[in-house]
Coordinates of C-alpha atoms in Angstrom, one line a residue:
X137 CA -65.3 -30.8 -34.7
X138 CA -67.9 -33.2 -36.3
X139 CA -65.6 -35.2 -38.5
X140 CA -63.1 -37.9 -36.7
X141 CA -61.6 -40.1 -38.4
X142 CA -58.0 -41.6 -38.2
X143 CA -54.5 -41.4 -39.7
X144 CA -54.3 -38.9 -42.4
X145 CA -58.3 -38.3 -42.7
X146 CA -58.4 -36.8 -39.4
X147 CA -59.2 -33.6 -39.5
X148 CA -58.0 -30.6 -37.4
X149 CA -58.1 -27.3 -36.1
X150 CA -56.0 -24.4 -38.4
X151 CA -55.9 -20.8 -38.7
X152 CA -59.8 -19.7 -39.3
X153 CA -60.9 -23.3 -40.4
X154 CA -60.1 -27.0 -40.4
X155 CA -58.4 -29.0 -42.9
X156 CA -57.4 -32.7 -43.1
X157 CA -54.5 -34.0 -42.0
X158 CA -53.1 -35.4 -45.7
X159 CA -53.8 -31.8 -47.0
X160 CA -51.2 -30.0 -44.3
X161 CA -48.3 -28.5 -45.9
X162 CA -47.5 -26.6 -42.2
X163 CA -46.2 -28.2 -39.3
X164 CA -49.9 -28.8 -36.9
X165 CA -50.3 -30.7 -34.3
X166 CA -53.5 -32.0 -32.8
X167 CA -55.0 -33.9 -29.4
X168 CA -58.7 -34.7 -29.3
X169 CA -60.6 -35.0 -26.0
X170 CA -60.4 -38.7 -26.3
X171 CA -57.1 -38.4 -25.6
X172 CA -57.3 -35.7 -23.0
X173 CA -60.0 -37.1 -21.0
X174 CA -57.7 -39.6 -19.9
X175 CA -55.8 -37.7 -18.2
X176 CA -56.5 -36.5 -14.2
X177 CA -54.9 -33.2 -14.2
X178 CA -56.3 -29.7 -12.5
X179 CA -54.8 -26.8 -15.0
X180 CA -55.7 -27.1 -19.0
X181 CA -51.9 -26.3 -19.7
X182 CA -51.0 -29.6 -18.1
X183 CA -53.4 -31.6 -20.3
X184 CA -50.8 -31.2 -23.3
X185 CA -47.5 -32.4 -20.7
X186 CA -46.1 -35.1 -23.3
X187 CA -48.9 -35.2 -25.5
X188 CA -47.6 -33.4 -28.5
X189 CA -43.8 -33.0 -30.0
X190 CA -42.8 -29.7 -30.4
X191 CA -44.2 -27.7 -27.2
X192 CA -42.5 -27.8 -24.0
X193 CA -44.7 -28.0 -20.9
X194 CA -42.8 -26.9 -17.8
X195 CA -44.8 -26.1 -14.1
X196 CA -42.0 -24.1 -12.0
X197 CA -44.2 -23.9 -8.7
X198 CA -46.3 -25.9 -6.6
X199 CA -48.0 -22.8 -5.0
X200 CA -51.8 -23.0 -5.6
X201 CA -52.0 -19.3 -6.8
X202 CA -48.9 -20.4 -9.4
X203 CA -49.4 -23.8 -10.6
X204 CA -49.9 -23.2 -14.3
X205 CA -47.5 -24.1 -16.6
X206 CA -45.7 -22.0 -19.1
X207 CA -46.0 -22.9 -23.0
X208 CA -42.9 -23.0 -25.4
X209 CA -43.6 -24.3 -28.8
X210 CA -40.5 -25.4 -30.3
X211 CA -38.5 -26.1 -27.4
X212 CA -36.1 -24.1 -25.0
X213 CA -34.7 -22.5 -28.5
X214 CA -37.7 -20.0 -28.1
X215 CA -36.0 -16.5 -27.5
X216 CA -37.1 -15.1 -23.5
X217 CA -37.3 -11.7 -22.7
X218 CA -39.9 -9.8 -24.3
X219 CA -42.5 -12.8 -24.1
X220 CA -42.2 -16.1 -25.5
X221 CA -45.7 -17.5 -24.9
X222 CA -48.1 -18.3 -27.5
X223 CA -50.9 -17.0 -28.9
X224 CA -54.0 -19.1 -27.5
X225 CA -56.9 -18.7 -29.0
X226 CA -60.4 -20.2 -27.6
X227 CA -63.0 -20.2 -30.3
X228 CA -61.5 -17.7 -32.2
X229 CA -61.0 -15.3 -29.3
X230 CA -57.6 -14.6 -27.9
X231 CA -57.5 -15.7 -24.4
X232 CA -55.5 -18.5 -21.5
X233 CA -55.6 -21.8 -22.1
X234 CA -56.0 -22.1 -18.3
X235 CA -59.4 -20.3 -18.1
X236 CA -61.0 -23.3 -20.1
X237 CA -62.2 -26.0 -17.9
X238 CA -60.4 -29.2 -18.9
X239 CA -63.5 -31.1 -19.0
X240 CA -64.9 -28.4 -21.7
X241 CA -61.6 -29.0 -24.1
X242 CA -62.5 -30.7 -27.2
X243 CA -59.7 -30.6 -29.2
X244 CA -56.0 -28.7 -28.8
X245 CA -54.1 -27.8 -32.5
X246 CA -50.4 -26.5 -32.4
X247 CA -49.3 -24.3 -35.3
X248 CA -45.6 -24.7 -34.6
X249 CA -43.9 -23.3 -37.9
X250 CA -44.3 -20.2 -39.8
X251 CA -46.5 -21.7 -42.2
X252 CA -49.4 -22.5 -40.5
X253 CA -48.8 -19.5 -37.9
X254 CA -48.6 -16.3 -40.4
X255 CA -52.2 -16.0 -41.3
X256 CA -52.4 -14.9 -37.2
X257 CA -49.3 -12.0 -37.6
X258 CA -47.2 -10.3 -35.0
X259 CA -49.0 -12.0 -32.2
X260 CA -48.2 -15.7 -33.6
X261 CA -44.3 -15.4 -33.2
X262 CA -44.2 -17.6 -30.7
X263 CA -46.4 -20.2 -32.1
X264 CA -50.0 -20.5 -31.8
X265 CA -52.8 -22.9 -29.8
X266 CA -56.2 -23.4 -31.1
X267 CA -58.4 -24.3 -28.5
X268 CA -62.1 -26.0 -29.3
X269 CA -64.3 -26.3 -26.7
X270 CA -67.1 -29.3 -26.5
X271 CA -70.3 -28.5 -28.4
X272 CA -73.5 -29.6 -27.8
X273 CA -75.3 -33.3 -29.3
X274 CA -78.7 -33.7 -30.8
X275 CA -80.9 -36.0 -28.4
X276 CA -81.8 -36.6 -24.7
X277 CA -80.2 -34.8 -22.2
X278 CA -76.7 -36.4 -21.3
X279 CA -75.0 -36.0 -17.8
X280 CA -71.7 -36.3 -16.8
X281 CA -70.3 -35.8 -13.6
X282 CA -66.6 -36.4 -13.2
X283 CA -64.6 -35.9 -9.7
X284 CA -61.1 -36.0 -8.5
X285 CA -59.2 -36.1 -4.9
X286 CA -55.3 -36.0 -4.7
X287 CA -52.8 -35.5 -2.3
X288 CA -49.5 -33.2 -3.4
X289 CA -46.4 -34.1 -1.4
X290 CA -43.0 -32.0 -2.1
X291 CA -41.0 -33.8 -5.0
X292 CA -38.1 -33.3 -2.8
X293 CA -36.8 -31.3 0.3
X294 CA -33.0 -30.3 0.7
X295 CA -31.2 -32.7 3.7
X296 CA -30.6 -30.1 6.0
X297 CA -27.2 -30.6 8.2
X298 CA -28.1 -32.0 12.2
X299 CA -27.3 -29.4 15.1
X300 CA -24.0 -31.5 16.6
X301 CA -23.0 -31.4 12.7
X302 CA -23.4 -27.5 12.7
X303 CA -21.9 -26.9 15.6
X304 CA -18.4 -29.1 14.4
X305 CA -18.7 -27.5 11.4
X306 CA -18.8 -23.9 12.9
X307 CA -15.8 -24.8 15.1
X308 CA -13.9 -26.2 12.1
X309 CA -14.2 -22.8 10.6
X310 CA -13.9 -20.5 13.5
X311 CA -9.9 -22.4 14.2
X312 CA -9.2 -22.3 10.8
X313 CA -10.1 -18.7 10.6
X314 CA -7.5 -17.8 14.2
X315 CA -10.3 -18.3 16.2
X316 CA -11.7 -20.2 19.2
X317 CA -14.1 -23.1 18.7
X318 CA -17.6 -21.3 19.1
X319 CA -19.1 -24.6 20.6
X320 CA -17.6 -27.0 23.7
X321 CA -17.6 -30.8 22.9
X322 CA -19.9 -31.0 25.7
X323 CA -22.3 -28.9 24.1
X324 CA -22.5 -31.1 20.7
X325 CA -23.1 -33.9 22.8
X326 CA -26.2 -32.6 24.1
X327 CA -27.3 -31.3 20.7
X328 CA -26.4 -35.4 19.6
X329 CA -28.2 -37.0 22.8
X330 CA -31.4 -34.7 22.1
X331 CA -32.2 -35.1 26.0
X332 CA -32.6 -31.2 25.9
X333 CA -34.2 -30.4 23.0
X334 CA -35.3 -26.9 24.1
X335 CA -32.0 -25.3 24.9
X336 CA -29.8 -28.1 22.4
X337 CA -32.3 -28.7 19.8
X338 CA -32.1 -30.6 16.4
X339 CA -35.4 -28.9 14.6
X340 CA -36.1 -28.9 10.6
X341 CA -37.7 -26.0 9.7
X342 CA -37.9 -27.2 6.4
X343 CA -39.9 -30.2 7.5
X344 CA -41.8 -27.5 9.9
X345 CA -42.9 -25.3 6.9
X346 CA -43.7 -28.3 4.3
X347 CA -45.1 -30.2 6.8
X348 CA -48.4 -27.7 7.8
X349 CA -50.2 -28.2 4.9
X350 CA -52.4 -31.0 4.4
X351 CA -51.9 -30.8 0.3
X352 CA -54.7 -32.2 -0.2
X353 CA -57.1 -31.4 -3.3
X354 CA -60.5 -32.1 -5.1
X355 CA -62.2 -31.3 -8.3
X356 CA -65.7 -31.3 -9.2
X357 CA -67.1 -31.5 -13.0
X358 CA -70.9 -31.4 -13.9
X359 CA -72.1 -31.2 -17.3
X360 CA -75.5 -31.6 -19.5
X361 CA -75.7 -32.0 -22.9
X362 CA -78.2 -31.8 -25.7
X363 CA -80.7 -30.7 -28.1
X364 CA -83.0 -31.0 -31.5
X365 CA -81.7 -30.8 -34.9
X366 CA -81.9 -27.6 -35.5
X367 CA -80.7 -26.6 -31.6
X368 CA -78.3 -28.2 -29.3
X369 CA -77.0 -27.3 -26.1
X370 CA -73.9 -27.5 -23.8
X371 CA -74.2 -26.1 -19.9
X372 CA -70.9 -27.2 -17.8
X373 CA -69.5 -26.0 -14.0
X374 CA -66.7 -26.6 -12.4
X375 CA -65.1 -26.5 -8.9
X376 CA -61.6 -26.9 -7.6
X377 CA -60.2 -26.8 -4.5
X378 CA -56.7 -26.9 -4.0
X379 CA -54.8 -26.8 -0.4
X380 CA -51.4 -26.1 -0.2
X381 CA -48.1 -27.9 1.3
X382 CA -47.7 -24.7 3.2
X383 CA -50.7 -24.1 5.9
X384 CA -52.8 -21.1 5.3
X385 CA -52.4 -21.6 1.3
X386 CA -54.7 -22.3 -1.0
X387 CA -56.9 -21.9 -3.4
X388 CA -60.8 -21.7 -5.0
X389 CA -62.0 -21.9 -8.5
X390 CA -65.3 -22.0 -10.1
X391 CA -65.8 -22.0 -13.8
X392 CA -69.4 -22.0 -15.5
X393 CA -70.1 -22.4 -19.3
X394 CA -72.9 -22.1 -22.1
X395 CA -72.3 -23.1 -25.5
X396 CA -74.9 -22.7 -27.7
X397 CA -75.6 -24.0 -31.4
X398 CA -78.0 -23.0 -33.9
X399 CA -79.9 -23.8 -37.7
X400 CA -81.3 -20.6 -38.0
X401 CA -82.4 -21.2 -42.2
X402 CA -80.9 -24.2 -43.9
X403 CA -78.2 -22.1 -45.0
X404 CA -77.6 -19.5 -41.8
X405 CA -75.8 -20.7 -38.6
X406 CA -75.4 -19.1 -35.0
X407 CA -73.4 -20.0 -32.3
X408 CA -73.0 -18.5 -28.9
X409 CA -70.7 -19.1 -25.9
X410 CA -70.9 -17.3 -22.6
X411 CA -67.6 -18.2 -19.9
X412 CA -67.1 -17.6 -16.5
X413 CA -64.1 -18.2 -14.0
X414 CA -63.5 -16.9 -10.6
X415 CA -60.4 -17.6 -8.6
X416 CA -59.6 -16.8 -5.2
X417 CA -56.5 -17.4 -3.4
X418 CA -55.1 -17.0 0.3
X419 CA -51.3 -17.7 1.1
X420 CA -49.1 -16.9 4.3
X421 CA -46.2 -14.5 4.5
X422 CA -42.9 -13.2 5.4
X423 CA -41.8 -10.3 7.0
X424 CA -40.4 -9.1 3.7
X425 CA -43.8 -9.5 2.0
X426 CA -43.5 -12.5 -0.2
X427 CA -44.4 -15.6 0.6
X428 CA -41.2 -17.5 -0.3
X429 CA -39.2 -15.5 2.4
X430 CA -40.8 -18.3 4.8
X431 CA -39.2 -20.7 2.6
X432 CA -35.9 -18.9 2.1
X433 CA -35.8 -18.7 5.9
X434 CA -36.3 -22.3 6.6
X435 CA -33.8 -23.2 4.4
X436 CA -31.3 -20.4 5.8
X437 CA -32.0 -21.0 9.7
X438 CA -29.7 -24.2 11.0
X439 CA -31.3 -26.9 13.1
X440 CA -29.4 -25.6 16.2
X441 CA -32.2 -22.9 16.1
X442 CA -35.5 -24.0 17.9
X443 CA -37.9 -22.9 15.3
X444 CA -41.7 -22.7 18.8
X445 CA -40.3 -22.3 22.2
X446 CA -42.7 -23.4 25.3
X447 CA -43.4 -19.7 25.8
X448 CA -44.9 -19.0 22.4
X449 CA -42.2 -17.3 21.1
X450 CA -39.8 -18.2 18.2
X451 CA -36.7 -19.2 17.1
X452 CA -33.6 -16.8 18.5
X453 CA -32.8 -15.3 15.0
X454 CA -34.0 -11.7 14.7
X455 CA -33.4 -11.8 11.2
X456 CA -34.5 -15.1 9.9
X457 CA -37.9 -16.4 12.0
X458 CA -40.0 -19.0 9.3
X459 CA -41.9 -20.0 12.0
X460 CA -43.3 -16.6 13.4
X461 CA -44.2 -15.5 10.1
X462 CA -46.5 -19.0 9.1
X463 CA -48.0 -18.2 12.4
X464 CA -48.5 -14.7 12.1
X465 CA -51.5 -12.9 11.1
X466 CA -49.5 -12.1 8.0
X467 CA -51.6 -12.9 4.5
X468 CA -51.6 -12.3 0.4
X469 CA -54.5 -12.4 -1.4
X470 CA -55.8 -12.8 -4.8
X471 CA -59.5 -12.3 -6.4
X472 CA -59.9 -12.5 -9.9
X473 CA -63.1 -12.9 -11.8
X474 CA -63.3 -12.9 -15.8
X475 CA -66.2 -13.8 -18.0
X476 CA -65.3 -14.7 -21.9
X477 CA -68.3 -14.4 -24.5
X478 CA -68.5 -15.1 -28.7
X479 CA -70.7 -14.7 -30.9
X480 CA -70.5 -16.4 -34.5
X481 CA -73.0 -16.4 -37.1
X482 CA -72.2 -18.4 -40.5
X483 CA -74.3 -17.8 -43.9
X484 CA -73.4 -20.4 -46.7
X485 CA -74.1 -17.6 -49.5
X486 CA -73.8 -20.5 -52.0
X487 CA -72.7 -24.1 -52.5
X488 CA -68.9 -22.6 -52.5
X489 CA -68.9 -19.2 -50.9
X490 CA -69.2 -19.1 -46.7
X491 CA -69.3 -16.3 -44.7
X492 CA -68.5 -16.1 -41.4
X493 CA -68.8 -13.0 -38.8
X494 CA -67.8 -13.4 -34.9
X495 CA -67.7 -11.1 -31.9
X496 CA -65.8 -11.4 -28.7
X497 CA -65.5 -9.6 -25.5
X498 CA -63.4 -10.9 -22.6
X499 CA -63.7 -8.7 -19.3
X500 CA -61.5 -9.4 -16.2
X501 CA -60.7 -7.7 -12.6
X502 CA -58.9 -8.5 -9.8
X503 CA -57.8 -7.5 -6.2
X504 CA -55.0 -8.4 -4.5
X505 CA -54.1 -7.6 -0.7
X506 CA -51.2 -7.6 1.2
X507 CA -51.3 -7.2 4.5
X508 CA -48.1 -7.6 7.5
X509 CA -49.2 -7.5 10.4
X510 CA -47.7 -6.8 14.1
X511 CA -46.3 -9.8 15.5
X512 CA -43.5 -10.4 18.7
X513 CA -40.6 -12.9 17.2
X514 CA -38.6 -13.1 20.6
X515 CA -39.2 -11.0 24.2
X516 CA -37.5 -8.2 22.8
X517 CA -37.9 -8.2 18.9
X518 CA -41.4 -7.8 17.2
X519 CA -42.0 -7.0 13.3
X520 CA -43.5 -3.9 13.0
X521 CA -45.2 -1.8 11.7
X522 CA -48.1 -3.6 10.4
X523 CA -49.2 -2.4 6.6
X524 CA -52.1 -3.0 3.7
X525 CA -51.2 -2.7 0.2
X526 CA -54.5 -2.9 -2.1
X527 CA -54.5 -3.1 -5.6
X528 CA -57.0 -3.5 -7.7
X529 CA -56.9 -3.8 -11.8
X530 CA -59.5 -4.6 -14.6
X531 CA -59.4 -5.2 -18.2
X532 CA -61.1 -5.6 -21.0
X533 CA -61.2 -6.6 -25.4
X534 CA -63.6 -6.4 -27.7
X535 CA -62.4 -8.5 -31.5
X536 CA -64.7 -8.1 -33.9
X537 CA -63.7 -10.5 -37.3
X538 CA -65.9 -11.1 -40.8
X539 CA -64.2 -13.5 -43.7
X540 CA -65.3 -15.4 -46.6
X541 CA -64.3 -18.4 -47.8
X542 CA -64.9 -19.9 -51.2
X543 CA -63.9 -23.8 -52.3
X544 CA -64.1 -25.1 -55.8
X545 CA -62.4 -28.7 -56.9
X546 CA -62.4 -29.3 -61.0
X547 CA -61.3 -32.7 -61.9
X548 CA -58.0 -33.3 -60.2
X549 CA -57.5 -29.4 -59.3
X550 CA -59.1 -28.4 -55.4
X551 CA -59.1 -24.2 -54.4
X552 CA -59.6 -23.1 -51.7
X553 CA -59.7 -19.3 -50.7
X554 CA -59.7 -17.4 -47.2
X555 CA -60.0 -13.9 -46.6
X556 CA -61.3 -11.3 -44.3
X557 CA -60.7 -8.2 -41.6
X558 CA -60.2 -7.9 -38.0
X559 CA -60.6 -5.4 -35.2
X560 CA -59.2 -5.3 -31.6
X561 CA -59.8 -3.1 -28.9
X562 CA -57.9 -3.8 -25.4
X563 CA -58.3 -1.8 -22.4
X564 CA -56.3 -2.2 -18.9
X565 CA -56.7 0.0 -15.7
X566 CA -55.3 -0.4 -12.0
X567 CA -55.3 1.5 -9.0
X568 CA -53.1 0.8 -5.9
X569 CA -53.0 2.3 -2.5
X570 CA -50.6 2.3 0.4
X571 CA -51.3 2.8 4.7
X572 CA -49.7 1.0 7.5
X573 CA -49.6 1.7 11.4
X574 CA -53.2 0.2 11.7
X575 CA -54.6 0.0 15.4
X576 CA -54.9 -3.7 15.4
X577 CA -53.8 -6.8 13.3
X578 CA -58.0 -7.6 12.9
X579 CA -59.1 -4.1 11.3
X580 CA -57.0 -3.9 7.4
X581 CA -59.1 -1.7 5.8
X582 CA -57.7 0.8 3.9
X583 CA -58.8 3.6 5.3
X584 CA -58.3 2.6 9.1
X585 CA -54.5 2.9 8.6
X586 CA -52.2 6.4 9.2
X587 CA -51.7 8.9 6.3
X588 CA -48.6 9.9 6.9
X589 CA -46.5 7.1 4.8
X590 CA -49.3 6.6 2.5
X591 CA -49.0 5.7 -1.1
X592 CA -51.3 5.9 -3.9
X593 CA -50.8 5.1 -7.9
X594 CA -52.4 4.1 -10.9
X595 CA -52.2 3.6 -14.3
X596 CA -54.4 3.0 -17.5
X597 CA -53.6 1.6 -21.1
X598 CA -55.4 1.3 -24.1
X599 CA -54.3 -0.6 -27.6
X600 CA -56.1 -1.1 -30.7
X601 CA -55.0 -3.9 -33.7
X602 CA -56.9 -4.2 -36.6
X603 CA -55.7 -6.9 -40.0
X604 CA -56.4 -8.2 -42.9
X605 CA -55.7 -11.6 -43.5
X606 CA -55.7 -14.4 -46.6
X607 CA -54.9 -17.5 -47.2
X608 CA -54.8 -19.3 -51.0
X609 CA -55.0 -23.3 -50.8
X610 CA -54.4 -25.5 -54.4
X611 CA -54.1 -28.8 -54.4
X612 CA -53.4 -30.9 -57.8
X613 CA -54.6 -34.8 -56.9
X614 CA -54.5 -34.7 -53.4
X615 CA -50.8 -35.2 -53.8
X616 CA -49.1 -32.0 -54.9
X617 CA -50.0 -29.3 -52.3
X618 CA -49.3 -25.3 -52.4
X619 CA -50.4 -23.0 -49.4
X620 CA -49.3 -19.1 -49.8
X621 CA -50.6 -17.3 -46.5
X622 CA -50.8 -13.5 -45.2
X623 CA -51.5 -10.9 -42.5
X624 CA -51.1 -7.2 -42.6
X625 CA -51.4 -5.9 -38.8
X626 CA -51.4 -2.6 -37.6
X627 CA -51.0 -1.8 -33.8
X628 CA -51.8 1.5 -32.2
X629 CA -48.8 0.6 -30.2
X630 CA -46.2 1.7 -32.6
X631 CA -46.3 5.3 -34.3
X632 CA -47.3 5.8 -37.5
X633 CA -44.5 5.4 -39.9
X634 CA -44.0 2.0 -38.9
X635 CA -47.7 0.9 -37.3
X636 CA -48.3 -1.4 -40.2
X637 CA -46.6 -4.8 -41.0
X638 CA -46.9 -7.3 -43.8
X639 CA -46.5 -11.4 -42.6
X640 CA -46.5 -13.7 -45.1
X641 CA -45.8 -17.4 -45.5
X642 CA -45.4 -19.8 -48.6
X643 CA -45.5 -23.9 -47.9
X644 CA -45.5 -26.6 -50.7
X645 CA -45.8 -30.5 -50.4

């Protein structure tokens, strides 16, 4: 945004437009990059953590793959179930918050009430967040380069009971059950003296799993910025590097951007920004093919339990072995690449009447493997067989959006009229596939593994939204405000007697 100002002047981000702050009759909330530039954080989600009332910011994992945090606008009141995230919109185009580079943010609005959220429909039940991302500025080029280097530590670990404390534990309930005492007192001495730790041992898996990873991270902003008067130019890229608390987790991103600005005539604008972000991710796992059955097994095993015996083999337990699986040749991973591109072109037809027209297309894939592989646990247990599960998925949306507005002020009396047409197109495909019994833990290919227990699927959607939308603004003085919004959606999802739906909203101040 060009205009900043403070207090009720400022002026922020709303459905299809801006507005001032004093002229609001909805409930919008706003952060400028001032504010969020301030902040050292990795994940555009976690730039708004107690920045804002009215949106609850809430990271549930410290996994590198799952570190994003979930939105709720209006607090933990927000009904669950069939989605309660909302609607982000970059530029105009529907999209994640967290596949904007922090560094590229230049402003965050929250339409947190029905009133300011109607104009966007069925998809803005939940709330919406307008995203703006940095523009270009008219002179010399200007670099920035901004790093960061952290270390993540676990916010806290469960106090797991000593062997000698097991062992009388398990007595106490073996005599109280009719039975004899499973351990000799003799024997929870040497578990206390720790003089035969191989045999009597006193080992934290938990502080064996959590402490392999080195946790450590770094992030990498470089940015140039620029231009004439009539052109001016943004190019940004991004690294991030992220090691997990776990070995043999973490995780790569890379994020490129080009925003582009325009004067075409004196009264015809163009704009143009071109996105890219590629993620890749690598994490350890069980034998039951997540990777928090390490963890569940850590906490589960007792310290009694000698997680890496002398002879390179593991912990006793033939059900529960933490250890063998972090050092197996076990493995998830995740690929994802997606590349985000608008288009905007704005014609001032006269000194009241604007129209705007923008394009977007947003195209993503991924590939995610999971692989077990054959591994010995004690002399006579092993995990087998060893499988690959591949599956690979790609999407795509194409919004296409053209509306007018027209502002007129007569003595005390200001208008203001919105209103246009939109089109979306979303397309989603995936393909999975299935072998195991592979010759060697070295060759997972997907076609080196047996036929006979393979498994193949797939599946392929496609959806198709198109609106109209208005909005009516009058405002008497600056003082006495009316705001009367609406949006008529119909989805492809729903079948034709009820594909249509009418949201409106009226707001006075």
């Amino acid at each position: 945004m060009k205009e900043e100002s403070i207090g009720l002047e400022e002026v922020v981000a709303i459905g299809y437009g801006t507005r001032r702050k004093v002229n609001l009759t909805g409930s919008v909330a706003s952060v400028t990059s001032k504010d969020l530039e301030k902040r050292s954080v990795t994940q555009s989600s976690l730039l708004l953590q107690g920045k804002m009332s009215g949106i609850s910011v809430r990271q549930s994992s410290g996994n590198p793959a799952e570190n994003n945090a979930s939105l709720l606008i209006r607090g933990q009141n927000t009904f669950s179930g069939a989605g309660n995230s909302p609607l982000v919109l970059v530029d105009g185009i529907e999209s994640s918050i967290d596949a904007v580079n922090p560094g590229d943010i230049e402003s965050v609005s929250i339409l947190k009430d029905a009133a300011s959220a109607a104009i966007y429909g069925s998809k803005a039940a939940n709330g919406v967040i307008l995203v703006q991302t940095k523009k270009g500025v008219t002179g010399r080029p200007v670099v920035s380069y901004n790093a960061y280097l952290g270390k993540g530590s676990p916010t806290m670990l469960p106090e797991m009971v000593n062997s000698w404390e097991y062992a009388t534990a398990l007595n106490e309930a073996s005599v109280n059950s009719g039975g004899n005492p499973l351990y000799t007192e003799d024997q929870i001495q040497k578990f206390k003296s720790g003089a035969d730790p191989i045999n009597y041992p006193n080992f934290d898996h938990m502080n064996y799993v959590f402490g392999s990873g080195s946790g450590m991270e770094n992030k990498h902003d470089l940015s140039v910025r620029g231009g004439t008067q009539g052109t001016q130019y943004l190019v940004s890229a991004g690294y991030f590097n992220q090691q997990g608390l776990i070995k043999k987790n973490s995780e790569d991103q890379y994020n490129l951007r080009l925003n582009l600005d325009t004067k075409l005539r004196d009264n015809l604008t163009f704009s143009a920004k071109l996105s890219g972000l590629a993620t890749n991710n690598k994490r350890p796992m069980a034998y039951d093919g997540t990777m928090g059955g390490i963890i569940r097994g850590a906490m589960r095993n007792s310290n009694a339990i000698l997680g890496v015996y002398p002879d390179g083999y593991y912990g006793r337990n033939e059900s529960i072995h933490p250890e063998a699986d972090l050092e197996s040749k076990n493995f998830i991973k995740a690929n994802g690449h997606s590349f985000y591109s608008n288009a905007e072109m704005g014609w001032n037809i006269s000194k009241d009447l604007k129209l705007t027209g923008q394009v977007g297309y947003t195209y993503g894939n991924s590939e995610n493997i999971t692989f077990r592989a054959k591994y010995n646990v004690t002399p006579d247990y092993n995990v087998s067989p060893n499988y690959l599960r591949n599956t690979w998925s790609k999407s795509n949306a194409l919004t296409m959006q053209t509306f007018a507005e027209y502002t007129k002020s007569i003595n005390n009396h200001d208008i203001h009229l919105l209103g246009g047409i939109s089109g979306q197109t979303y397309y989603y495909k995936y393909i999975m596939a299935y072998r195991d019994q592979f010759p060697n833990n070295e060759l997972y290919e997907i076609n080196v593994g047996a036929t006979a227990n393979g498994q193949e699927g797939g599946g392929a959607s496609r959806s198709r939204l198109a609106s109209y939308f208005g909005r009516l603004n009058y405002g008497y003085m600056d003082k006495y405000l009316v705001e009367v919004n609406f949006r008529y959606d119909g989805s492809s999802r729903f079948p034709g007697i009820s594909r249509w739906g009418l949201f409106p909203s009226f707001s006075a101040a």
